[in-house]
DNA sequence: ATGAAAGCGCTAACAA
DNA sequence: TTGTTAGCGCTTTCAT
């Protein structure tokens, strides 16, 4: 066998096969026309020694690591795992791996991973985190390694961005509700300053306006993009006696919090009030009633990010100009939305 | 500035500072007593060139990568992200990074990552996936790099294992239900062959037996550790008219499926029937009623796995004997369990 | 078709 | 205190 402490090196293989290291390298890479005899000897030695070429040494020599860095806002946020999986699939398919960093909503950690990935000489980076300082965005944009930003939109920085069409998505949501006859509605916003917050609420309002609904008929509530935020905001709304027939939420987690608050207050969904979310996380189809939502195409975005990176690598320096790609969202109708009741909230 | 194509190397720094590369290396590593003058010159050059030591070159030279591989069954399964985050936190704290692989329930992919991580010369591996062949387990156990297995129990292989006390956990669940007066109960099992399935159902039955409940009062149903499995199994149970006052489920996702089926059939939880899950995923507190469950200490396990790896590294070859560490589970009482009704399922 | 040798960027003896 | 030098394991000219 092999494993006597240190792993076998290419020299061990060469010696055992009675050839030079160059030949071993060539045979393994499928370069040139080695004599069958030679190739066989090499392969035999490889098997006998359980030889695995060191990716470390190869990276040093080749000046590429075949690795992409991927930084996400928070791997515990159910939005990200699907993106990560898709990116990894796409990368694996072309011989790349993903080095993952979860910033856990902390800017310092995001910076830590930025540094880490630079140190590790990743061949490209995907930054799917909005918790990044302007300074870091500029640093990234100026970096010689290809960078793709996902679901964040650094202002005034020339960098490639792939993002869901948040505005268009929430327009879809509003149109869906309006189509069901809703006119007096509430909108629970996400956290202040979060990238998607502004475009989403704007899209919602724009579609309402287009439908002839006065802006004053839309009441804005403040959530925090978390379960508790949605729960609290909607509980207060109900207790304050405001009568709306539909509630749109910044994201699914907020909407699920809203569902719970409505349930607690004895408001039936969708009979009395309709609820719509955004993102389409797994739990959206688990809750009762299951949540109508506008889905982000997470897998698609993960795949696109990797493909873009590969294209940039392929094109070399300055080959591909930074662009912003807006991925459409798609309406996912489930049980939590229905026709507007003719009376008020509590018939 | 710096970024003129290739990143600065230690030689660039040395030249600019007017010293040798060895001195740069020492100053940066804080070794020896460099003259202030020298140190200053080096640091100045480092800053000027935005020099970042190449982790690749360092790894080659040091024969360690400061990286741990972590393979999970499926990053999209809500159980894993918390484990991953905790492992990463623990690793980062001591200068290590985590190279993540999500096997997506596919044995081939698991093997792919095993190979990948061996090629990358990770300093240790955490395998949190039960979808690994016996052959791979043996290969891992024989590997010179430290390995810790999480939540899987390879048979007859000397390897370090950290696992939740599944048996004890489900005993807690049974005791909780029995304490509430339940005697006729159902248990929805997980997928056949899944590691935790057997111990969990055994623990449940053992506690029931200890409470004097005849085995025939416990009806076993077959799920698949997914939402649909729980939903289907429980829907059939209700329609077949079997009257139980409590349903224990292999995991939370199954239990959430069960909740939905009960709701659809008009069975009230916990008034008519109590439901208890296992794992404690985030969605357990989002559903209505929120789910009583037995929590796995995922973060704790992630942390322990890294600590163990570090200890093994520290101890050197054969320093620490393989052991199986069983982490206790903890009962998390929420809304889905309550006193057994005096009548049958439908009062 | 194959081998010798240089070198990727770093660290660690060993010298001075 | 600092410099010189020899690799770590691989790929790739350039010879042969």
Short mmCIF file of C-alpha atoms in Angstrom, two decimals, chain A residues 3 5 7-8 50 52-57 59-60 65-67 74-76 78 81-82 85 88-89 92 97-100 102 104 109 112-113 115-116 118-121 139 142 144 227 253 256 260 263 281 283 285-290 335, chain B residues 3 5 7-8 50 52-57 59-60 65-67 74-76 78 81-82 85 88-89 92 97-100 102 104 109 112-113 115-116 118-121 139 142 144 227 253 256 260 263 281 283 285-290 335:
data_model
loop_
_atom_site.label_atom_id
_atom_site.label_comp_id
_atom_site.label_asym_id
_atom_site.label_seq_id
_atom_site.Cartn_x
_atom_site.Cartn_y
_atom_site.Cartn_z
CA UNK A 3 0.08 5.68 3.43
CA UNK A 5 2.95 9.15 6.72
CA UNK A 7 1.45 11.21 0.71
CA UNK A 8 3.30 10.04 -2.38
CA UNK A 50 -2.27 5.83 -4.36
CA UNK A 52 -2.81 12.14 -5.77
CA UNK A 53 -1.27 15.18 -7.37
CA UNK A 54 -1.07 17.97 -4.83
CA UNK A 55 -3.47 20.71 -5.75
CA UNK A 56 -1.33 23.01 -3.65
CA UNK A 57 1.83 22.48 -5.64
CA UNK A 59 -1.73 25.85 -7.92
CA UNK A 60 1.60 27.42 -7.11
CA UNK A 65 -6.27 27.56 -7.80
CA UNK A 66 -9.37 26.40 -9.63
CA UNK A 67 -11.30 27.82 -6.74
CA UNK A 74 -25.70 34.31 6.16
CA UNK A 75 -25.75 30.64 5.36
CA UNK A 76 -28.44 30.18 8.01
CA UNK A 78 -32.84 29.91 4.05
CA UNK A 81 -28.29 27.41 0.52
CA UNK A 82 -29.96 26.94 -2.84
CA UNK A 85 -25.65 24.55 -4.12
CA UNK A 88 -21.16 24.68 -6.49
CA UNK A 89 -22.81 22.46 -9.08
CA UNK A 92 -17.79 21.47 -10.04
CA UNK A 97 -14.50 24.31 -6.21
CA UNK A 98 -16.19 26.84 -4.00
CA UNK A 99 -14.62 28.25 -0.88
CA UNK A 100 -17.57 29.44 1.19
CA UNK A 102 -20.78 33.16 5.70
CA UNK A 104 -23.40 36.23 9.48
CA UNK A 109 -16.54 38.97 8.95
CA UNK A 112 -12.24 38.77 6.87
CA UNK A 113 -13.43 36.49 4.09
CA UNK A 115 -8.94 38.96 2.79
CA UNK A 116 -8.91 35.23 3.23
CA UNK A 118 -7.40 37.07 -1.65
CA UNK A 119 -4.71 35.31 0.38
CA UNK A 120 -5.81 31.97 -0.98
CA UNK A 121 -5.55 33.33 -4.49
CA UNK A 139 -11.40 47.42 -3.52
CA UNK A 142 -10.29 47.42 -8.63
CA UNK A 144 -7.45 41.99 -10.70
CA UNK A 227 -40.02 36.54 11.62
CA UNK A 253 -39.96 35.12 6.72
CA UNK A 256 -44.75 33.87 7.88
CA UNK A 260 -48.87 33.83 12.80
CA UNK A 263 -53.89 33.60 13.31
CA UNK A 281 -38.05 29.73 0.70
CA UNK A 283 -40.94 26.98 4.54
CA UNK A 285 -44.96 25.75 1.23
CA UNK A 286 -44.90 24.26 4.73
CA UNK A 287 -46.93 26.83 6.59
CA UNK A 288 -50.72 26.79 6.76
CA UNK A 289 -52.06 28.30 4.68
CA UNK A 290 -49.16 27.85 2.31
CA UNK A 335 -53.18 29.38 -0.51
CA UNK B 3 -2.28 45.94 -8.77
CA UNK B 5 -1.50 42.38 -12.97
CA UNK B 7 0.08 40.33 -6.98
CA UNK B 8 3.26 41.41 -5.23
CA UNK B 50 -0.45 45.81 -0.84
CA UNK B 52 -0.47 39.53 0.76
CA UNK B 53 1.53 36.41 1.45
CA UNK B 54 0.35 33.64 -0.83
CA UNK B 55 -1.41 30.99 1.18
CA UNK B 56 -0.70 28.62 -1.67
CA UNK B 57 3.07 28.99 -1.50
CA UNK B 59 0.94 25.75 2.28
CA UNK B 60 3.36 24.05 -0.04
CA UNK B 65 -3.13 24.24 4.43
CA UNK B 66 -4.88 25.50 7.55
CA UNK B 67 -8.05 24.20 5.99
CA UNK B 74 -27.21 18.52 1.95
CA UNK B 75 -26.68 22.17 2.64
CA UNK B 76 -30.30 22.79 1.66
CA UNK B 78 -32.15 23.21 7.28
CA UNK B 81 -26.35 25.46 8.06
CA UNK B 82 -26.11 25.95 11.80
CA UNK B 85 -21.64 28.14 10.76
CA UNK B 88 -16.58 27.77 10.60
CA UNK B 89 -16.63 30.04 13.63
CA UNK B 92 -11.76 30.78 11.99
CA UNK B 97 -10.93 27.85 7.06
CA UNK B 98 -13.59 25.43 6.00
CA UNK B 99 -13.83 23.98 2.51
CA UNK B 100 -17.46 22.96 2.18
CA UNK B 102 -22.66 19.44 -0.10
CA UNK B 104 -26.92 16.54 -2.05
CA UNK B 109 -20.83 13.48 -4.95
CA UNK B 112 -16.05 13.46 -5.29
CA UNK B 113 -15.60 15.76 -2.31
CA UNK B 115 -11.18 13.08 -3.37
CA UNK B 116 -11.19 16.80 -3.80
CA UNK B 118 -7.56 14.83 -0.27
CA UNK B 119 -6.14 16.51 -3.38
CA UNK B 120 -6.29 19.87 -1.68
CA UNK B 121 -4.39 18.47 1.26
CA UNK B 139 -10.59 4.64 3.44
CA UNK B 142 -7.10 4.53 7.32
CA UNK B 144 -3.37 9.83 7.66
CA UNK B 227 -42.48 17.05 4.41
CA UNK B 253 -39.91 18.41 8.61
CA UNK B 256 -44.57 19.91 9.97
CA UNK B 260 -50.58 20.22 7.78
CA UNK B 263 -55.16 20.71 9.84
CA UNK B 281 -34.99 23.62 12.80
CA UNK B 283 -39.27 26.55 10.88
CA UNK B 285 -41.02 27.92 15.73
CA UNK B 286 -42.64 29.47 12.66
CA UNK B 287 -45.47 27.03 12.10
CA UNK B 288 -48.83 27.26 13.84
CA UNK B 289 -49.01 25.78 16.35
CA UNK B 290 -45.30 26.05 16.93
CA UNK B 335 -47.45 24.69 21.41
#
